[in-house]
Amino acid sequence: MAAVAEPAEEGLIVVGGGIGGLATALAVAGAGWSVRVLERSPDFREIGAGIQLAPNATRLLDRWGLLDRLVDVGVLPSRLVLRSAMSGRELTCLHLDEKFRETYKGPYIVLHRSDLLAALVDACRSRPTITLEVDKTVTEVLEDGDGVEVTCSDGSRRTASALVGADGLWSAIRRRIVDDEPICSGFVSYRGAVPLEAVSEHPSLDDVVAWIGPGLHFVQYPLRRGELYNQVAVFRSDEYARGEEDWGTPEELDRRFASCCPQVVAALPALRRDNRWVMYDREPVASWSSGRITLVGDAAHPMLQYLAQGACQAFEDAACLGAALQGRGADEVAAAFGGYSDARSPQASRVQRRARVWGDIWHVDGVGALLRDELLLQRDPYDYRHIEWLYGPTASCSWRDA
Amino acid sequence: MAAVAEPAEEGLIVVGGGIGGLATALAVAGAGWSVRVLERSPDFREIGAGIQLAPNATRLLDRWGLLDRLVDVGVLPSRLVLRSAMSGRELTCLHLDEKFRETYKGPYIVLHRSDLLAALVDACRSRPTITLEVDKTVTEVLEDGDGVEVTCSDGSRRTASALVGADGLWSAIRRRIVDDEPICSGFVSYRGAVPLEAVSEHPSLDDVVAWIGPGLHFVQYPLRRGELYNQVAVFRSDEYARGEEDWGTPEELDRRFASCCPQVVAALPALRRDNRWVMYDREPVASWSSGRITLVGDAAHPMLQYLAQGACQAFEDAACLGAALQGRGADEVAAAFGGYSDARSPQASRVQRRARVWGDIWHVDGVGALLRDELLLQRDPYDYRHIEWLYGPTASCSWRDA
């Protein structure tokens, strides 16, 4: 590799300073590596909406010393509740109580994405072996047997022993490893946090509530000690199915939700409509590591949001990658990356697949909805069978034994 | 009514000598009325296939003195079993045991339709107040305040105080009362009994087994003391959906069932293909009586076959009509018919509607099938909640108190 004239700097480059990239920096620095995070935006920021963190994530945040701060700025909901968006009826719930926390060794938290990002940024800044750089858009990556060199759009170059792509759904780094494209689900999402006073209708300030219905759902929960209220409306766009250019518009949103139960209809005016997100995922892959380059989070395994595991799975990546690099030198990085990817891929792929099925279950119509409601109504709220695989320990990573 | 010159003969004319018409003759004769059954075929006959009789029917057959004979020529299955037509897995069952028989005051029987019809014919013939006539196709019905007069295609005329249309799905009598048409479900059925030796594959000689799958199902059970084996294959025709003239062909049958589990595929060669039936029903109506004319069975409330209640509901009609006419004279017949129809319509309508839903549940695809299977697998085989409304006593008729 002619371009890498000098010996590569020891350490890791993380491309992307979002939640997954910063968590990776923390975990890898904790394993004794120096890390440089390259963020293309002028500052570290997240969208103005909520995020859910299940115990498989909060266990790790606790290990990284961040949990107390996040609990302070977040909300510990009492329950996850599924309600019919059509009848309004409560179908089932999961109690996020002492029994739940003890079983899964961590709480369930909801918080503002920017509060989570700020905590991660501060934690990275407090570590001398982590360097955060903004305004760095990576345009070229060169790799040889000794290391990697990236070139940014401002002409600057950085070298390291290895590189982690934490650049999200549309990851440019992934293109070096996997030849695929994001898959559009045809669903669009409106989401955002508003001051609690702006919300005239909410089912509960203690619960995360998902109203589910044919081809749509609506999620509500409080944020930031109850000062904010997060609302997410998601629907399958008929405009998309008809091949229209501009689809999933606010007008279609209003049309689609007009037939929901009064509680949902009454909550919609406070929904933020200033931005919308199309829901994508990709097919699972068996490996996302190649030589000295690997991926984390959405770059590795983008998933539909129905299990609320996007950030949680990125944290599992970060922890697993840290464990894989622990005690290993620059010459062992390819093996460590391969081991990390092998360890994480089965579970991450399972989450990708099951998120699709869970979405189908939420959105099923006709007699399928009848069967789903009956099944959920019969469910014991303390039946953990359907969360054990997700929140409980698995064999995928050594950190899980910690 | 000029055509009815002489005073009408006391008694009832039943148009149609099928299972429902003959049962009506028996029940009404039992209430003290004379009955004349007019059958258009040259003899009384039924298709060469099986029929299921649930306790709501066998209780009545017992009262009419027919149950012992039917048990002798039929089979008392041990269980009703639902299995996945795709995986082959048993999903749930209903034990038709002592507990079941005691709860519902009658056994569950399966038998050959011709054996049931023969028992009904013999019982009618043994009653001096019942006259059975064949080769009588009714072409005209006149009604006045005193009675009815029918004209047959051979020019013969019969008079009576009142008339019951037991002329099935395509009922001509119904047209006088209800302005509607049968609704085609787009499903077609192949059915028939074959000697047991002709069947190389069967799941059990003790059970009624329904294999259910996306847009199709397959039913198997033994008949006539186990000498015959009844098989029914039903599927939603894509050829029908495409608007083809000749649809639901044996070729389509083979294509549709090719992806079923090996047990179903292996059983198909023994399926009779010499005749096929399109599945129809009609919308429920609140009343099917008008003056001196009423309807029973499929003429009154044709239903999809998913609850196996066609004959059973006709028996309920017959019993209820008998109870309504008991102790009443010719001048009270219109009131009796109105009372009968009012009493029977809520339950018969419920069966019509729920048969559609039950069919949708059997035939659901995708995630709906996943949910259904989970729900059925969780079901306690002794949970009677979903049969109580059908097999248990209801308030619809006084005979139920008997």
PDB file of C-alpha atoms in Angstrom, chain B residues 167-268:
ATOM      1  CA  ASP B 167     -85.109 -26.714  -1.056  1.00  0.00           C
ATOM      2  CA  GLY B 168     -81.545 -25.881  -0.198  1.00  0.00           C
ATOM      3  CA  LEU B 169     -78.994 -23.275  -1.187  1.00  0.00           C
ATOM      4  CA  TRP B 170     -80.660 -22.367  -4.488  1.00  0.00           C
ATOM      5  CA  SER B 171     -84.144 -22.398  -2.914  1.00  0.00           C
ATOM      6  CA  ALA B 172     -86.942 -21.285  -5.232  1.00  0.00           C
ATOM      7  CA  ILE B 173     -89.292 -20.849  -2.258  1.00  0.00           C
ATOM      8  CA  ARG B 174     -86.870 -18.363  -0.655  1.00  0.00           C
ATOM      9  CA  ARG B 175     -87.337 -15.996  -3.609  1.00  0.00           C
ATOM     10  CA  ARG B 176     -90.887 -15.310  -2.406  1.00  0.00           C
ATOM     11  CA  ILE B 177     -89.556 -14.095   0.943  1.00  0.00           C
ATOM     12  CA  VAL B 178     -85.987 -12.785   0.570  1.00  0.00           C
ATOM     13  CA  ASP B 179     -84.561 -10.867  -2.348  1.00  0.00           C
ATOM     14  CA  ASP B 180     -80.962 -12.052  -2.420  1.00  0.00           C
ATOM     15  CA  GLU B 181     -78.552 -14.394  -4.155  1.00  0.00           C
ATOM     16  CA  PRO B 182     -75.985 -16.938  -2.947  1.00  0.00           C
ATOM     17  CA  ILE B 183     -72.508 -15.495  -2.440  1.00  0.00           C
ATOM     18  CA  CYS B 184     -69.645 -17.384  -4.036  1.00  0.00           C
ATOM     19  CA  SER B 185     -66.672 -17.743  -1.679  1.00  0.00           C
ATOM     20  CA  GLY B 186     -64.256 -18.551  -4.499  1.00  0.00           C
ATOM     21  CA  PHE B 187     -63.500 -21.825  -2.692  1.00  0.00           C
ATOM     22  CA  VAL B 188     -64.089 -25.202  -4.249  1.00  0.00           C
ATOM     23  CA  SER B 189     -64.446 -28.559  -2.541  1.00  0.00           C
ATOM     24  CA  TYR B 190     -63.631 -32.123  -3.593  1.00  0.00           C
ATOM     25  CA  ARG B 191     -65.129 -34.736  -1.339  1.00  0.00           C
ATOM     26  CA  GLY B 192     -66.169 -38.294  -1.118  1.00  0.00           C
ATOM     27  CA  ALA B 193     -65.931 -41.563   0.741  1.00  0.00           C
ATOM     28  CA  VAL B 194     -63.737 -44.381  -0.544  1.00  0.00           C
ATOM     29  CA  PRO B 195     -63.137 -47.891   0.792  1.00  0.00           C
ATOM     30  CA  LEU B 196     -60.591 -47.774   3.579  1.00  0.00           C
ATOM     31  CA  GLU B 197     -58.272 -50.069   1.584  1.00  0.00           C
ATOM     32  CA  ALA B 198     -57.995 -47.379  -1.119  1.00  0.00           C
ATOM     33  CA  VAL B 199     -56.379 -44.986   1.334  1.00  0.00           C
ATOM     34  CA  SER B 200     -52.688 -45.564   1.760  1.00  0.00           C
ATOM     35  CA  GLU B 201     -52.198 -42.702   4.203  1.00  0.00           C
ATOM     36  CA  HIS B 202     -54.347 -41.581   7.091  1.00  0.00           C
ATOM     37  CA  PRO B 203     -53.428 -39.948  10.375  1.00  0.00           C
ATOM     38  CA  SER B 204     -55.803 -41.929  12.570  1.00  0.00           C
ATOM     39  CA  LEU B 205     -58.904 -44.113  12.350  1.00  0.00           C
ATOM     40  CA  ASP B 206     -60.221 -42.634  15.594  1.00  0.00           C
ATOM     41  CA  ASP B 207     -60.147 -38.936  14.788  1.00  0.00           C
ATOM     42  CA  VAL B 208     -61.718 -36.318  12.587  1.00  0.00           C
ATOM     43  CA  VAL B 209     -58.627 -34.517  11.317  1.00  0.00           C
ATOM     44  CA  ALA B 210     -58.605 -31.141   9.592  1.00  0.00           C
ATOM     45  CA  TRP B 211     -55.300 -30.111   8.044  1.00  0.00           C
ATOM     46  CA  ILE B 212     -55.383 -26.322   7.708  1.00  0.00           C
ATOM     47  CA  GLY B 213     -53.168 -24.063   5.618  1.00  0.00           C
ATOM     48  CA  PRO B 214     -53.019 -20.854   3.594  1.00  0.00           C
ATOM     49  CA  GLY B 215     -56.138 -20.755   1.423  1.00  0.00           C
ATOM     50  CA  LEU B 216     -56.784 -24.489   1.740  1.00  0.00           C
ATOM     51  CA  HIS B 217     -57.701 -27.338   4.042  1.00  0.00           C
ATOM     52  CA  PHE B 218     -58.058 -31.098   3.982  1.00  0.00           C
ATOM     53  CA  VAL B 219     -60.409 -33.131   6.174  1.00  0.00           C
ATOM     54  CA  GLN B 220     -60.206 -36.859   6.868  1.00  0.00           C
ATOM     55  CA  TYR B 221     -62.351 -39.206   8.919  1.00  0.00           C
ATOM     56  CA  PRO B 222     -63.619 -42.798   8.888  1.00  0.00           C
ATOM     57  CA  LEU B 223     -67.228 -43.708   8.061  1.00  0.00           C
ATOM     58  CA  ARG B 224     -69.561 -46.699   8.343  1.00  0.00           C
ATOM     59  CA  ARG B 225     -67.920 -48.538  11.237  1.00  0.00           C
ATOM     60  CA  GLY B 226     -64.523 -47.804   9.692  1.00  0.00           C
ATOM     61  CA  GLU B 227     -65.212 -49.512   6.338  1.00  0.00           C
ATOM     62  CA  LEU B 228     -65.083 -46.224   4.438  1.00  0.00           C
ATOM     63  CA  TYR B 229     -62.799 -43.262   4.651  1.00  0.00           C
ATOM     64  CA  ASN B 230     -64.044 -39.745   3.920  1.00  0.00           C
ATOM     65  CA  GLN B 231     -61.734 -37.126   2.451  1.00  0.00           C
ATOM     66  CA  VAL B 232     -62.509 -33.487   1.670  1.00  0.00           C
ATOM     67  CA  ALA B 233     -60.099 -31.084  -0.013  1.00  0.00           C
ATOM     68  CA  VAL B 234     -61.054 -27.409  -0.132  1.00  0.00           C
ATOM     69  CA  PHE B 235     -59.101 -24.519  -1.614  1.00  0.00           C
ATOM     70  CA  ARG B 236     -59.396 -20.883  -2.657  1.00  0.00           C
ATOM     71  CA  SER B 237     -59.185 -20.911  -6.427  1.00  0.00           C
ATOM     72  CA  ASP B 238     -56.737 -18.563  -8.100  1.00  0.00           C
ATOM     73  CA  GLU B 239     -58.424 -19.455 -11.386  1.00  0.00           C
ATOM     74  CA  TYR B 240     -61.674 -18.034  -9.945  1.00  0.00           C
ATOM     75  CA  ALA B 241     -59.879 -14.867  -8.823  1.00  0.00           C
ATOM     76  CA  ARG B 242     -58.500 -14.475 -12.347  1.00  0.00           C
ATOM     77  CA  GLY B 243     -62.034 -14.727 -13.727  1.00  0.00           C
ATOM     78  CA  GLU B 244     -61.534 -17.999 -15.590  1.00  0.00           C
ATOM     79  CA  GLU B 245     -64.625 -19.847 -16.773  1.00  0.00           C
ATOM     80  CA  ASP B 246     -63.583 -23.323 -15.674  1.00  0.00           C
ATOM     81  CA  TRP B 247     -62.062 -22.900 -12.237  1.00  0.00           C
ATOM     82  CA  GLY B 248     -61.131 -25.057  -9.278  1.00  0.00           C
ATOM     83  CA  THR B 249     -60.096 -27.842 -11.641  1.00  0.00           C
ATOM     84  CA  PRO B 250     -58.382 -31.078 -10.519  1.00  0.00           C
ATOM     85  CA  GLU B 251     -55.175 -29.635 -12.000  1.00  0.00           C
ATOM     86  CA  GLU B 252     -55.476 -26.570  -9.784  1.00  0.00           C
ATOM     87  CA  LEU B 253     -56.219 -28.863  -6.841  1.00  0.00           C
ATOM     88  CA  ASP B 254     -52.954 -30.725  -7.435  1.00  0.00           C
ATOM     89  CA  ARG B 255     -50.966 -27.511  -7.841  1.00  0.00           C
ATOM     90  CA  ARG B 256     -52.387 -25.973  -4.667  1.00  0.00           C
ATOM     91  CA  PHE B 257     -51.826 -29.007  -2.459  1.00  0.00           C
ATOM     92  CA  ALA B 258     -48.352 -29.819  -3.810  1.00  0.00           C
ATOM     93  CA  SER B 259     -46.697 -27.666  -1.139  1.00  0.00           C
ATOM     94  CA  CYS B 260     -48.501 -29.336   1.786  1.00  0.00           C
ATOM     95  CA  CYS B 261     -46.811 -31.643   4.267  1.00  0.00           C
ATOM     96  CA  PRO B 262     -45.996 -35.203   3.127  1.00  0.00           C
ATOM     97  CA  GLN B 263     -48.989 -36.738   4.957  1.00  0.00           C
ATOM     98  CA  VAL B 264     -51.452 -34.566   3.023  1.00  0.00           C
ATOM     99  CA  VAL B 265     -49.646 -34.999  -0.292  1.00  0.00           C
ATOM    100  CA  ALA B 266     -49.631 -38.780   0.183  1.00  0.00           C
ATOM    101  CA  ALA B 267     -53.368 -38.854   0.914  1.00  0.00           C
ATOM    102  CA  LEU B 268     -54.403 -36.888  -2.179  1.00  0.00           C
TER     103      LEU B 268
END
